[in-house]
Short mmCIF file of C-alpha atoms in Angstrom, two decimals:
data_model
loop_
_atom_site.label_atom_id
_atom_site.label_comp_id
_atom_site.label_asym_id
_atom_site.label_seq_id
_atom_site.Cartn_x
_atom_site.Cartn_y
_atom_site.Cartn_z
CA UNK A 1 0.09 -0.17 0.04
CA UNK A 2 1.14 3.44 -0.76
CA UNK A 3 0.81 5.21 2.47
CA UNK A 4 2.32 8.32 1.37
CA UNK A 5 -0.31 8.92 -1.30
CA UNK A 6 -3.01 8.05 1.20
CA UNK A 7 -1.65 10.83 3.59
CA UNK A 8 -0.86 13.18 0.85
CA UNK A 9 -4.52 12.68 -0.49
CA UNK A 10 -5.99 13.31 2.96
CA UNK A 11 -4.08 16.28 3.73
CA UNK A 12 -4.80 17.89 0.18
CA UNK A 13 -8.64 17.67 1.37
CA UNK A 14 -7.55 19.52 4.06
CA UNK A 15 -7.08 17.14 7.12
CA UNK A 16 -3.77 17.70 9.40
CA UNK A 17 -1.69 14.96 10.46
CA UNK A 18 -3.04 14.81 13.98
CA UNK A 19 -6.52 14.63 12.63
CA UNK A 20 -5.60 11.35 10.32
CA UNK A 21 -3.81 9.95 13.42
CA UNK A 22 -6.86 10.52 15.52
CA UNK A 23 -9.31 8.73 13.09
CA UNK A 24 -6.81 5.91 12.09
CA UNK A 25 -5.65 5.75 15.87
CA UNK A 26 -2.16 6.51 15.21
CA UNK A 27 -0.12 9.16 16.48
CA UNK A 28 0.68 12.08 14.75
CA UNK A 29 4.79 11.19 14.64
CA UNK A 30 3.65 7.88 12.98
CA UNK A 31 1.60 9.66 10.43
CA UNK A 32 4.64 11.95 9.57
CA UNK A 33 6.69 9.25 9.21
CA UNK A 34 4.28 7.26 6.95
CA UNK A 35 4.07 10.35 5.11
CA UNK A 36 7.71 10.58 5.01
CA UNK A 37 8.21 6.97 3.78
CA UNK A 38 10.32 6.20 7.16
CA UNK A 39 7.57 3.57 8.09
CA UNK A 40 6.53 1.12 4.84
CA UNK A 41 4.59 -1.34 7.18
CA UNK A 42 1.65 -1.00 9.31
CA UNK A 43 -0.28 -3.38 11.52
CA UNK A 44 -3.42 -4.79 9.47
CA UNK A 45 -5.99 -3.11 11.58
CA UNK A 46 -4.27 0.36 11.35
CA UNK A 47 -3.90 -0.11 7.83
CA UNK A 48 -7.36 -0.79 7.44
CA UNK A 49 -8.62 2.43 9.42
CA UNK A 50 -6.17 4.34 7.26
CA UNK A 51 -7.67 2.94 3.85
CA UNK A 52 -11.02 3.41 5.34
CA UNK A 53 -10.52 7.06 6.13
CA UNK A 54 -9.37 7.51 2.66
CA UNK A 55 -12.12 5.95 1.35
CA UNK A 56 -14.88 7.84 2.84
CA UNK A 57 -13.09 11.19 2.53
CA UNK A 58 -12.22 10.58 -1.27
CA UNK A 59 -16.02 9.70 -1.83
CA UNK A 60 -17.13 12.74 -0.05
CA UNK A 61 -14.95 14.96 -2.10
CA UNK A 62 -16.26 13.68 -5.17
CA UNK A 63 -19.91 14.32 -4.18
CA UNK A 64 -18.98 17.39 -3.41
CA UNK A 65 -17.17 18.27 -6.60
#
């Protein structure tokens, strides 16, 4: 999974790293490390929360456009 792209998409929709972390139940520093490519692998549950958030936000953005 390209975590950098997912986080970049969410940030481009106006979310902060802290907000992303809160929704994905991850710390802001972990989100920062994912965005910078310093972390490549996540636990399955954390990855699913991040993917779900991305899916919801992207869907909402398309509806709003």
